Short mmCIF file of C-alpha atoms and ligand atoms in Angstrom, two decimals:
data_model
loop_
_atom_site.label_atom_id
_atom_site.label_comp_id
_atom_site.label_asym_id
_atom_site.label_seq_id
_atom_site.Cartn_x
_atom_site.Cartn_y
_atom_site.Cartn_z
CA MET A 1 41.85 98.70 104.99
CA SER A 2 45.36 98.71 103.53
CA ASP A 3 48.31 99.67 105.68
CA TYR A 4 48.48 102.94 103.80
CA GLN A 5 44.83 103.79 104.47
CA GLU A 6 45.31 102.91 108.12
CA TYR A 7 48.35 105.21 108.23
CA LEU A 8 46.39 108.07 106.69
CA ALA A 9 43.70 107.64 109.32
CA GLU A 10 46.29 107.64 112.11
CA ARG A 11 48.01 110.68 110.64
CA GLU A 12 44.72 112.51 110.50
CA GLN A 13 44.05 111.78 114.15
CA ILE A 14 47.52 112.99 115.13
CA ASP A 15 47.15 116.16 113.03
CA LEU A 16 43.77 116.80 114.59
CA LEU A 17 45.15 116.72 118.13
CA ILE A 18 48.16 118.82 117.22
CA GLY A 19 45.80 121.28 115.50
CA GLU A 20 43.80 121.51 118.71
CA GLY A 21 46.93 122.50 120.63
CA TYR A 22 47.86 119.10 122.05
CA GLN A 23 51.50 118.13 122.40
CA ILE A 24 53.11 114.73 122.66
CA GLU A 25 53.65 114.17 126.34
CA HIS A 26 54.61 110.53 126.58
CA VAL A 27 55.32 107.58 124.29
CA THR A 28 55.07 103.95 125.33
CA GLU A 29 56.16 101.39 122.79
CA ASN A 30 55.48 97.72 123.24
CA LEU A 31 54.45 94.61 121.32
CA SER A 32 51.19 96.28 120.30
CA GLY A 33 52.82 99.32 118.72
CA ALA A 34 52.99 102.81 120.18
CA PHE A 35 50.70 104.44 122.72
CA VAL A 36 51.13 108.16 122.41
CA ASP A 37 49.81 110.44 125.14
CA PHE A 38 48.95 113.95 124.06
CA LYS A 39 48.49 116.76 126.55
CA SER A 40 46.74 120.05 126.03
CA LYS A 41 47.96 122.93 128.16
CA LYS A 42 44.83 124.87 127.35
CA ALA A 43 42.27 122.18 128.07
CA GLY A 44 44.51 120.57 130.68
CA ASP A 45 43.53 117.08 129.64
CA MET A 46 45.29 114.08 128.11
CA LYS A 47 44.34 111.98 125.09
CA GLN A 48 45.91 108.75 123.98
CA LEU A 49 46.31 107.36 120.47
CA HIS A 50 47.26 103.78 119.73
CA ILE A 51 49.49 104.04 116.66
CA LYS A 52 49.80 100.71 114.93
CA THR A 53 51.29 101.36 111.50
CA ALA A 54 55.00 101.75 110.88
CA ASP A 55 54.44 104.96 108.93
CA GLY A 56 52.30 106.31 111.76
CA ARG A 57 55.10 105.63 114.22
CA LYS A 58 57.50 107.47 111.95
CA TYR A 59 55.06 110.37 111.63
CA PHE A 60 54.62 111.16 115.31
CA SER A 61 58.41 110.82 115.77
CA VAL A 62 58.99 113.53 113.17
CA ILE A 63 56.59 115.81 115.07
CA LEU A 64 58.46 115.08 118.27
CA ILE A 65 61.86 115.79 116.73
CA ASN A 66 60.60 119.02 115.13
CA ARG A 67 59.35 120.20 118.50
CA ASN A 68 62.75 119.56 120.08
CA ARG A 69 64.55 121.57 117.39
CA MET B 1 95.96 106.87 80.69
CA ALA B 2 95.45 106.72 84.44
CA ASP B 3 98.31 105.64 86.69
CA LEU B 4 97.70 102.13 88.04
CA ASN B 5 100.72 102.00 90.36
CA THR B 6 99.92 101.22 93.96
CA ASN B 7 101.84 101.40 97.20
CA LEU B 8 100.51 99.26 100.03
CA ALA B 9 102.36 100.14 103.22
CA GLY B 10 105.55 100.59 101.20
CA ILE B 11 105.06 97.59 98.89
CA LYS B 12 105.07 99.00 95.37
CA SER B 13 103.25 97.33 92.53
CA PRO B 14 102.65 98.31 88.87
CA ASN B 15 98.92 97.69 89.34
CA PRO B 16 96.55 96.75 92.15
CA PHE B 17 96.04 93.15 90.98
CA TRP B 18 97.93 90.58 93.03
CA LEU B 19 97.56 86.83 93.00
CA ALA B 20 96.55 85.62 96.47
CA SER B 21 98.59 82.99 98.25
CA ALA B 22 97.22 79.74 96.80
CA PRO B 23 97.95 77.19 94.04
CA PRO B 24 98.50 79.91 91.37
CA THR B 25 101.54 81.12 93.34
CA ASN B 26 102.95 77.71 94.16
CA SER B 27 106.16 78.01 92.15
CA GLY B 28 108.54 80.34 90.35
CA TYR B 29 107.36 79.01 87.01
CA GLN B 30 103.78 80.03 87.77
CA VAL B 31 104.51 83.41 89.34
CA GLN B 32 106.80 84.37 86.45
CA ARG B 33 104.11 83.46 83.94
CA ALA B 34 101.63 85.47 85.97
CA PHE B 35 103.89 88.53 85.92
CA GLU B 36 104.34 88.13 82.18
CA ALA B 37 100.55 88.10 81.83
CA GLY B 38 100.38 91.39 83.73
CA TRP B 39 99.74 90.65 87.41
CA GLY B 40 101.24 93.39 89.56
CA GLY B 41 102.14 91.21 92.52
CA ALA B 42 101.98 87.73 93.95
CA VAL B 43 101.65 86.47 97.48
CA TRP B 44 103.62 83.24 97.41
CA LYS B 45 101.89 80.02 98.46
CA THR B 46 102.20 79.97 102.26
CA LEU B 47 105.65 78.90 103.47
CA GLY B 48 106.22 76.90 106.62
CA ASP B 49 107.15 73.36 107.58
CA PRO B 50 106.30 71.46 104.37
CA ILE B 51 102.99 69.60 104.79
CA LEU B 52 101.34 66.51 103.38
CA ASN B 53 98.25 66.99 101.26
CA VAL B 54 95.41 64.59 100.47
CA SER B 55 94.28 63.76 96.96
CA SER B 56 90.87 65.13 95.96
CA ARG B 57 91.26 68.66 97.28
CA PHE B 58 88.83 70.98 95.56
CA ALA B 59 85.10 71.14 95.01
CA ALA B 60 82.96 73.80 93.42
CA VAL B 61 79.40 74.86 93.86
CA SER B 62 77.62 75.53 90.60
CA PHE B 63 74.37 77.43 90.71
CA ASN B 64 71.83 77.46 87.90
CA GLY B 65 74.44 76.90 85.22
CA GLN B 66 77.00 79.29 86.68
CA ARG B 67 80.05 77.12 87.21
CA VAL B 68 82.25 77.87 90.22
CA ALA B 69 79.85 80.23 91.93
CA GLY B 70 81.72 79.11 95.02
CA PHE B 71 84.92 77.14 95.47
CA ASN B 72 85.91 74.87 98.33
CA ASN B 73 89.31 73.41 99.18
CA ILE B 74 90.97 71.20 101.75
CA GLU B 75 94.50 71.96 100.59
CA LEU B 76 97.11 73.01 103.13
CA ILE B 77 100.17 75.26 102.79
CA THR B 78 103.22 74.52 100.62
CA ASP B 79 104.45 70.93 100.51
CA ARG B 80 107.87 71.97 99.20
CA PRO B 81 110.98 72.58 101.31
CA LEU B 82 111.65 76.22 102.18
CA GLU B 83 114.96 76.25 100.26
CA VAL B 84 113.22 75.29 97.02
CA ASN B 85 110.67 78.08 97.39
CA LEU B 86 113.31 80.64 98.40
CA LYS B 87 115.48 79.84 95.39
CA GLU B 88 112.52 80.35 93.08
CA ILE B 89 111.46 83.55 94.85
CA TYR B 90 114.99 84.90 94.44
CA GLU B 91 115.07 84.05 90.72
CA THR B 92 111.61 85.49 90.14
CA LYS B 93 112.40 88.73 91.94
CA LYS B 94 115.59 89.09 89.90
CA LYS B 95 113.66 88.71 86.65
CA PHE B 96 110.80 90.97 87.78
CA PRO B 97 112.29 93.58 90.10
CA ASN B 98 109.35 95.95 89.74
CA HIS B 99 106.68 93.42 90.62
CA ALA B 100 105.68 92.77 94.20
CA ILE B 101 106.52 89.43 95.75
CA ILE B 102 105.13 88.87 99.19
CA ALA B 103 106.02 85.82 101.24
CA SER B 104 103.07 84.30 103.03
CA LEU B 105 104.15 82.66 106.27
CA MET B 106 102.70 80.23 108.75
CA VAL B 107 104.59 78.72 111.65
CA GLU B 108 103.74 77.63 115.16
CA PRO B 109 102.91 80.46 117.57
CA LYS B 110 106.44 80.64 118.98
CA GLN B 111 108.66 83.68 118.86
CA GLU B 112 111.80 81.87 117.64
CA LYS B 113 109.88 80.17 114.82
CA TRP B 114 108.67 83.55 113.49
CA HIS B 115 112.10 85.11 113.83
CA GLU B 116 113.76 82.28 111.93
CA ILE B 117 111.42 82.18 108.95
CA VAL B 118 111.22 85.98 108.64
CA LYS B 119 114.99 86.25 108.44
CA ARG B 120 115.30 83.47 105.90
CA VAL B 121 112.66 84.79 103.50
CA GLU B 122 113.82 88.39 103.76
CA ASP B 123 117.32 87.30 102.77
CA VAL B 124 116.11 86.45 99.25
CA GLY B 125 114.73 89.92 98.59
CA ILE B 126 110.97 89.74 99.06
CA ASP B 127 109.00 92.99 99.18
CA GLY B 128 106.84 92.14 102.15
CA LEU B 129 105.44 89.47 104.41
CA GLU B 130 101.92 88.21 104.86
CA LEU B 131 101.08 86.28 107.99
CA ASN B 132 98.56 83.56 107.25
CA PHE B 133 96.25 83.56 110.28
CA GLY B 134 93.40 82.32 108.18
CA CYS B 135 93.68 78.82 106.75
CA PRO B 136 90.68 77.10 108.37
CA HIS B 137 91.50 73.44 107.81
CA GLY B 138 94.31 71.06 108.64
CA MET B 139 96.74 73.70 109.84
CA ALA B 140 94.16 74.92 112.34
CA GLU B 141 94.08 71.50 113.98
CA ARG B 142 97.78 72.04 114.67
CA GLY B 143 97.20 75.39 116.36
CA MET B 144 98.12 77.45 113.30
CA GLY B 145 96.15 79.35 110.64
CA SER B 146 92.67 80.28 111.75
CA ALA B 147 93.14 78.57 115.13
CA SER B 148 95.59 81.29 116.09
CA GLY B 149 93.85 83.88 113.91
CA GLN B 150 90.69 83.53 115.99
CA VAL B 151 92.46 84.46 119.21
CA PRO B 152 93.07 88.22 119.34
CA GLU B 153 95.98 87.89 121.80
CA LEU B 154 97.74 85.40 119.52
CA VAL B 155 97.24 87.65 116.50
CA GLU B 156 98.80 90.55 118.37
CA LYS B 157 101.66 88.52 119.80
CA GLN B 158 102.63 86.81 116.55
CA THR B 159 102.45 90.08 114.65
CA TYR B 160 104.68 91.62 117.28
CA TRP B 161 107.21 88.78 117.04
CA THR B 162 107.27 89.11 113.28
CA LYS B 163 107.77 92.85 113.50
CA GLU B 164 110.68 92.31 115.90
CA ALA B 165 112.56 90.56 113.14
CA ALA B 166 111.09 92.04 109.95
CA LYS B 167 112.70 94.70 107.80
CA THR B 168 109.96 94.60 105.15
CA PRO B 169 106.28 95.57 105.61
CA VAL B 170 104.12 93.04 107.44
CA ILE B 171 100.59 92.32 106.22
CA VAL B 172 98.37 90.29 108.55
CA LYS B 173 95.89 88.09 106.69
CA LEU B 174 92.75 87.63 108.73
CA THR B 175 90.29 84.80 109.00
CA PRO B 176 86.60 85.47 108.32
CA ASN B 177 85.72 82.59 110.65
CA ILE B 178 85.09 84.95 113.51
CA THR B 179 82.09 87.00 114.63
CA ASP B 180 83.70 90.42 114.34
CA ILE B 181 86.77 90.73 112.14
CA THR B 182 87.54 94.23 113.43
CA VAL B 183 88.55 92.69 116.77
CA THR B 184 91.40 90.69 115.25
CA ALA B 185 92.23 93.50 112.83
CA GLU B 186 92.67 95.81 115.81
CA SER B 187 94.88 93.19 117.45
CA ALA B 188 97.04 93.04 114.34
CA VAL B 189 97.40 96.83 114.39
CA ARG B 190 98.29 96.75 118.08
CA GLY B 191 100.94 94.14 117.26
CA GLY B 192 102.45 96.58 114.77
CA ALA B 193 101.01 95.33 111.45
CA ASP B 194 101.78 97.61 108.51
CA ALA B 195 98.65 96.41 106.70
CA VAL B 196 95.87 93.85 106.98
CA SER B 197 94.47 91.61 104.27
CA MET B 198 91.13 89.85 104.19
CA ILE B 199 89.55 87.43 103.74
CA ASN B 200 90.95 83.95 103.86
CA THR B 201 88.47 81.15 103.21
CA ILE B 202 85.24 80.49 105.10
CA ASN B 203 84.61 77.14 106.83
CA SER B 204 82.53 75.04 104.48
CA LEU B 205 81.30 71.69 103.30
CA ALA B 206 80.69 71.95 99.56
CA GLY B 207 77.99 69.29 99.50
CA VAL B 208 76.87 65.74 100.10
CA ASP B 209 76.47 63.31 97.23
CA ILE B 210 72.86 62.18 97.60
CA ASN B 211 73.55 58.95 95.69
CA THR B 212 76.65 57.72 97.52
CA TRP B 213 76.09 59.73 100.72
CA ASN B 214 79.74 60.79 100.58
CA THR B 215 80.87 64.31 101.31
CA ILE B 216 82.01 66.51 98.42
CA PRO B 217 84.96 66.30 98.09
CA HIS B 218 85.71 63.03 99.85
CA VAL B 219 88.97 61.29 100.42
CA GLY B 220 88.30 57.57 100.13
CA GLY B 221 84.86 57.92 101.68
CA LYS B 222 85.73 60.48 104.34
CA GLY B 223 85.45 64.24 104.30
CA ALA B 224 86.53 67.19 106.40
CA HIS B 225 85.51 70.81 106.42
CA GLY B 226 87.25 73.03 103.92
CA GLY B 227 87.57 76.69 103.06
CA TYR B 228 85.07 78.49 100.83
CA CYS B 229 85.96 81.26 98.39
CA GLY B 230 85.04 82.53 94.93
CA PRO B 231 82.18 84.80 93.79
CA ALA B 232 79.79 83.55 96.50
CA VAL B 233 81.92 85.03 99.30
CA LYS B 234 82.37 88.49 97.79
CA PRO B 235 79.61 90.23 99.79
CA ILE B 236 80.97 88.77 103.02
CA ALA B 237 84.51 89.87 102.20
CA LEU B 238 83.41 93.32 101.05
CA ASN B 239 81.57 93.92 104.31
CA MET B 240 84.59 92.86 106.33
CA VAL B 241 86.86 95.20 104.36
CA ALA B 242 84.36 98.03 104.82
CA GLU B 243 83.99 97.40 108.55
CA CYS B 244 87.75 97.59 108.97
CA ALA B 245 88.07 100.61 106.70
CA ARG B 246 85.61 102.64 108.75
CA ASN B 247 87.11 101.66 112.08
CA PRO B 248 89.44 104.49 113.21
CA LEU B 249 91.57 102.06 115.24
CA ILE B 250 92.41 100.09 112.08
CA ASN B 251 94.47 102.87 110.56
CA VAL B 252 96.59 100.76 108.21
CA PRO B 253 96.11 99.95 104.51
CA ILE B 254 93.88 97.02 103.55
CA SER B 255 94.51 94.42 100.87
CA GLY B 256 91.07 93.20 99.76
CA ILE B 257 90.49 89.51 99.01
CA GLY B 258 87.43 87.35 98.45
CA GLY B 259 85.43 86.60 95.33
CA ILE B 260 87.01 89.26 93.16
CA SER B 261 86.43 88.11 89.58
CA ASN B 262 86.75 91.20 87.42
CA TRP B 263 87.79 94.85 87.43
CA GLN B 264 84.39 95.99 88.67
CA ASP B 265 84.74 93.84 91.80
CA ALA B 266 88.20 95.31 92.35
CA VAL B 267 86.82 98.84 92.06
CA GLU B 268 84.18 98.02 94.66
CA PHE B 269 86.80 96.78 97.13
CA MET B 270 88.96 99.85 96.54
CA LEU B 271 86.02 102.22 96.96
CA MET B 272 85.35 100.45 100.26
CA GLY B 273 88.88 101.07 101.45
CA ALA B 274 91.20 98.48 99.91
CA THR B 275 94.50 99.85 98.58
CA GLY B 276 94.84 96.83 96.30
CA VAL B 277 93.26 93.43 95.75
CA GLN B 278 94.24 89.78 95.74
CA ILE B 279 92.64 87.12 93.59
CA CYS B 280 92.69 83.34 93.67
CA THR B 281 89.53 81.56 92.46
CA ALA B 282 89.01 83.68 89.33
CA ALA B 283 92.58 82.92 88.25
CA MET B 284 92.08 79.22 88.98
CA HIS B 285 88.86 79.25 86.96
CA HIS B 286 89.98 81.28 83.96
CA GLY B 287 93.80 81.39 83.98
CA PHE B 288 96.33 84.17 84.41
CA ARG B 289 95.23 86.10 81.35
CA ILE B 290 92.05 87.39 82.99
CA VAL B 291 94.29 90.11 84.35
CA GLU B 292 94.46 91.66 80.88
CA ASP B 293 90.73 92.46 80.99
CA MET B 294 91.07 93.64 84.56
CA ILE B 295 93.83 96.11 83.72
CA GLU B 296 92.10 97.37 80.59
CA GLY B 297 88.71 97.67 82.29
CA LEU B 298 90.10 99.48 85.31
CA SER B 299 92.14 101.81 83.15
CA ASN B 300 89.16 102.73 80.97
CA TYR B 301 86.97 103.22 84.02
CA LEU B 302 89.47 105.61 85.62
CA ASP B 303 89.78 107.56 82.38
CA GLU B 304 86.00 107.80 82.05
CA LYS B 305 85.77 109.03 85.63
CA GLY B 306 88.54 111.56 84.94
CA LEU B 307 90.75 110.11 87.68
CA ALA B 308 94.51 110.40 87.30
CA SER B 309 95.39 107.50 89.55
CA VAL B 310 93.83 104.30 90.82
CA ASN B 311 94.69 105.53 94.31
CA ASP B 312 92.02 108.21 93.91
CA LEU B 313 89.42 105.45 94.32
CA VAL B 314 90.63 104.19 97.68
CA GLY B 315 88.05 104.61 100.41
CA LYS B 316 85.71 106.90 98.48
CA SER B 317 82.61 104.94 99.55
CA VAL B 318 83.63 104.31 103.15
CA ALA B 319 81.84 107.36 104.56
CA ARG B 320 78.66 106.14 102.88
CA TYR B 321 78.79 102.90 104.86
CA SER B 322 77.24 103.46 108.24
CA ASP B 323 75.15 101.78 110.89
CA TRP B 324 71.50 100.90 110.38
CA GLY B 325 70.55 103.39 113.06
CA GLU B 326 71.93 106.22 110.93
CA LEU B 327 69.77 105.49 107.88
CA ASP B 328 66.95 107.85 106.93
CA LEU B 329 63.63 106.18 107.83
CA ASN B 330 61.76 108.68 105.66
CA TYR B 331 63.67 108.00 102.46
CA LYS B 332 61.22 106.32 100.11
CA ILE B 333 61.54 104.41 96.88
CA VAL B 334 58.86 102.52 95.02
CA ALA B 335 58.77 100.09 92.13
CA ARG B 336 57.55 101.26 88.76
CA ILE B 337 56.89 98.78 85.97
CA ASN B 338 57.59 99.83 82.40
CA LYS B 339 54.70 98.39 80.42
CA GLU B 340 56.65 98.66 77.15
CA VAL B 341 59.52 96.53 78.45
CA CYS B 342 57.64 94.15 80.75
CA ILE B 343 57.00 90.68 79.29
CA ASN B 344 54.17 89.91 81.72
CA CYS B 345 55.86 86.87 83.16
CA ASN B 346 54.22 87.80 86.49
CA LYS B 347 57.31 86.86 88.50
CA CYS B 348 57.18 90.23 90.27
CA HIS B 349 53.50 89.78 91.10
CA ILE B 350 54.11 86.30 92.52
CA ALA B 351 57.11 87.44 94.56
CA CYS B 352 55.24 90.45 95.93
CA GLU B 353 51.99 88.58 96.56
CA ASP B 354 53.55 85.52 98.20
CA THR B 355 56.54 86.92 100.01
CA SER B 356 56.38 90.68 100.25
CA HIS B 357 53.68 93.36 100.52
CA GLN B 358 50.95 92.41 98.00
CA CYS B 359 51.12 95.63 96.04
CA ILE B 360 51.52 94.53 92.41
CA ASP B 361 48.15 94.19 90.69
CA MET B 362 47.51 92.07 87.60
CA LEU B 363 45.20 94.18 85.42
CA GLN B 364 43.82 94.26 81.89
CA ASP B 365 43.74 97.27 79.60
CA SER B 366 40.74 98.26 77.50
CA ASN B 367 41.84 95.83 74.78
CA GLY B 368 41.95 92.96 77.22
CA ARG B 369 45.75 92.91 77.27
CA PRO B 370 47.27 91.99 80.65
CA TYR B 371 49.58 94.38 82.44
CA LEU B 372 51.07 94.75 85.91
CA ARG B 373 50.90 97.85 88.04
CA VAL B 374 52.36 98.76 91.40
CA ARG B 375 50.13 100.39 94.00
CA GLU B 376 52.78 102.88 95.04
CA ASP B 377 51.12 103.84 98.30
CA ASP B 378 51.42 100.29 99.54
CA CYS B 379 54.88 99.61 98.10
CA VAL B 380 57.57 99.61 100.79
CA GLY B 381 60.43 99.79 98.26
CA CYS B 382 61.90 96.43 99.22
CA ASN B 383 63.40 95.89 95.71
CA LEU B 384 62.27 92.25 95.56
CA CYS B 385 60.25 92.64 92.34
CA SER B 386 63.17 94.26 90.53
CA ILE B 387 65.50 91.57 91.85
CA VAL B 388 63.39 88.69 90.53
CA CYS B 389 62.48 90.43 87.25
CA PRO B 390 64.26 88.66 84.38
CA VAL B 391 64.18 91.66 82.02
CA ASP B 392 66.56 94.60 82.42
CA GLY B 393 64.73 97.90 82.53
CA ALA B 394 61.27 96.41 83.10
CA ILE B 395 61.12 97.58 86.71
CA ASP B 396 62.67 100.79 87.96
CA MET B 397 62.98 101.61 91.63
CA VAL B 398 62.27 105.33 91.77
CA GLU B 399 62.72 107.78 94.59
CA LEU B 400 59.62 109.57 95.85
CA LYS B 401 59.93 112.95 97.43
CA SER B 402 58.88 112.48 101.03
CA ASP B 403 56.77 115.13 102.71
CA LEU B 404 58.61 114.30 105.92
CA PRO B 405 62.15 115.47 106.74
CA PRO B 406 64.98 112.92 107.07
CA MET B 407 64.88 111.04 110.37
CA THR B 408 67.12 108.25 111.57
CA TRP B 409 66.25 105.57 114.12
CA ASN B 410 68.89 107.00 116.45
CA GLU B 411 67.37 110.49 116.21
CA ARG B 412 63.92 109.06 116.83
CA GLN B 413 64.97 107.08 119.87
CA SER B 414 66.84 109.98 121.40
CA ALA B 415 63.79 112.23 120.93
CA ILE B 416 61.58 109.68 122.68
CA GLY B 417 64.26 109.25 125.36
CA LEU B 418 64.38 113.01 125.91
CA LEU B 419 60.63 113.03 126.42
CA ARG B 420 60.95 110.30 129.02
CA GLN B 421 63.72 112.23 130.81
CA ARG B 422 61.62 115.38 130.91
CA ASN B 423 58.70 113.46 132.39
CA THR B 424 60.90 111.92 135.08
CA VAL B 425 62.31 115.33 136.03
CA LYS B 426 58.78 116.66 136.35
C1 FMN C 1 93.08 75.81 96.78
C2 FMN C 1 93.34 76.98 97.63
C3 FMN C 1 94.48 77.03 98.41
C4 FMN C 1 94.72 78.14 99.22
N1 FMN C 1 95.87 78.19 99.94
C5 FMN C 1 96.16 79.28 100.69
C6 FMN C 1 97.39 79.41 101.35
O1 FMN C 1 98.27 78.54 101.27
N2 FMN C 1 97.61 80.52 102.08
C7 FMN C 1 96.68 81.53 102.20
O2 FMN C 1 96.94 82.52 102.87
N3 FMN C 1 95.50 81.43 101.55
C8 FMN C 1 95.22 80.35 100.80
N4 FMN C 1 94.04 80.29 100.10
C9 FMN C 1 93.07 81.39 100.24
C10 FMN C 1 93.24 82.45 99.16
O3 FMN C 1 94.49 83.07 99.23
C11 FMN C 1 92.15 83.54 99.26
O4 FMN C 1 92.26 84.16 100.51
C12 FMN C 1 90.74 82.98 99.12
O5 FMN C 1 90.72 81.98 98.14
C13 FMN C 1 89.74 84.07 98.75
O6 FMN C 1 89.99 84.63 97.49
P1 FMN C 1 89.18 84.21 96.16
O7 FMN C 1 87.73 84.32 96.45
O8 FMN C 1 89.68 85.15 95.10
O9 FMN C 1 89.56 82.80 95.87
C14 FMN C 1 93.79 79.20 99.27
C15 FMN C 1 92.65 79.14 98.48
C16 FMN C 1 92.42 78.06 97.66
C17 FMN C 1 91.21 78.04 96.80
#
């Protein structure tokens, strides 16, 4: 899978969680990339995505910034 | 025709092109010929206690047929007595009252030494002073030049001493042989400098002769480090000018020096904040008359841009020079290959495949003819293919509209930081 395809897959996963009402709760970045914790107020549970591509890491950051605005 | 007159901290010149302090400004004969050719100003070869030079002083680096891509020297300051230089400065100024003559000075870091030389050179009617805190060889071993130019306190102190005695504007010429030139530029400003100039030459060894194992140049089998200048140093000099121009504490005019070879280079330095430019290697390579092309080219450029004065260029690109953290991470360009122009040399494919992101495919059309195509989704817009492409217009770097809003690294990090803060508060 090319980087771009991998990014699209990551983006889809992020969009899916956001669509289900999850919000980014916590971001841990380390040598393996970014681990993004999503929390749903409604369901009250947490889900984690491991975002590996550079474009994916840009994408969730945009969502985070938009939420802060 | 646009007005080319400049005024650098009170030093007036009919155009922004000055000869830098170096062999072209060694004598009255040379400076007068330079003014006749059209140079607006000259920074006289550095004055101080006359030195002794070695024979075999220069070396050049040629690259792929381009002669003098870089130039290296182990020459010191003037080897002529001060009186001889002052007499010629006086005569030259009398003949060319409207041209700028700046005396470059270098003495030991002692207050009385600076006071004495400043008084003596100002008596012959120079327009300004330039303190040479940059020469990286020979003089530095004696505590002068870059040796004192690398110590912020000494830059400040010597500038201050000069200003105590000076009636004309004081330019401080900085050494690039330092990690952050803004530190010494700030020191110069604190010392009272009316302007700063940069860059002097960069520590260098031009080469080693692989047959004789001698250094290039060598003096009877021995070499010593020299100072590098010419086209190769331009990007380094331009960055240093820009870093000073965008630093609010360095609020004095800048004289740009380093690898300037034509009017376009001069425009770049002025856009990045230089009020005028100084040139050495290009004059040594091509002679004084290169200034004719520089004046004509600059003049035409200003007319085409509809600018009334060359001063309208100064600093216009400074605000566009920022920190990496302020760049938009979502700005996207990709390479596009023009099949009609491309000669199928495959250099772009090789560069991308071997050393970048493997996104240029070698394909064949329905007639079996080879062509190259960029997979835009995988292209990161690094520019490498267009840099190595030997044919103008064969590869365009085009901007793609991003579906994401602009976002800088700093914005991203503060958003993530905010999240962390919120979680801690909880
Ligand atoms: C042979 C030679 C001698 C130089 N001598 C001096 C000098 O006496 N004083 C000084 O301030 N700079 C001196 N320089 C440095 C130049 O003034 C200038 O800062 C440097 O060459 C960068 O400009 P360029 O790339 O246009 O050559 C000398 C440079 C060369 C090549």
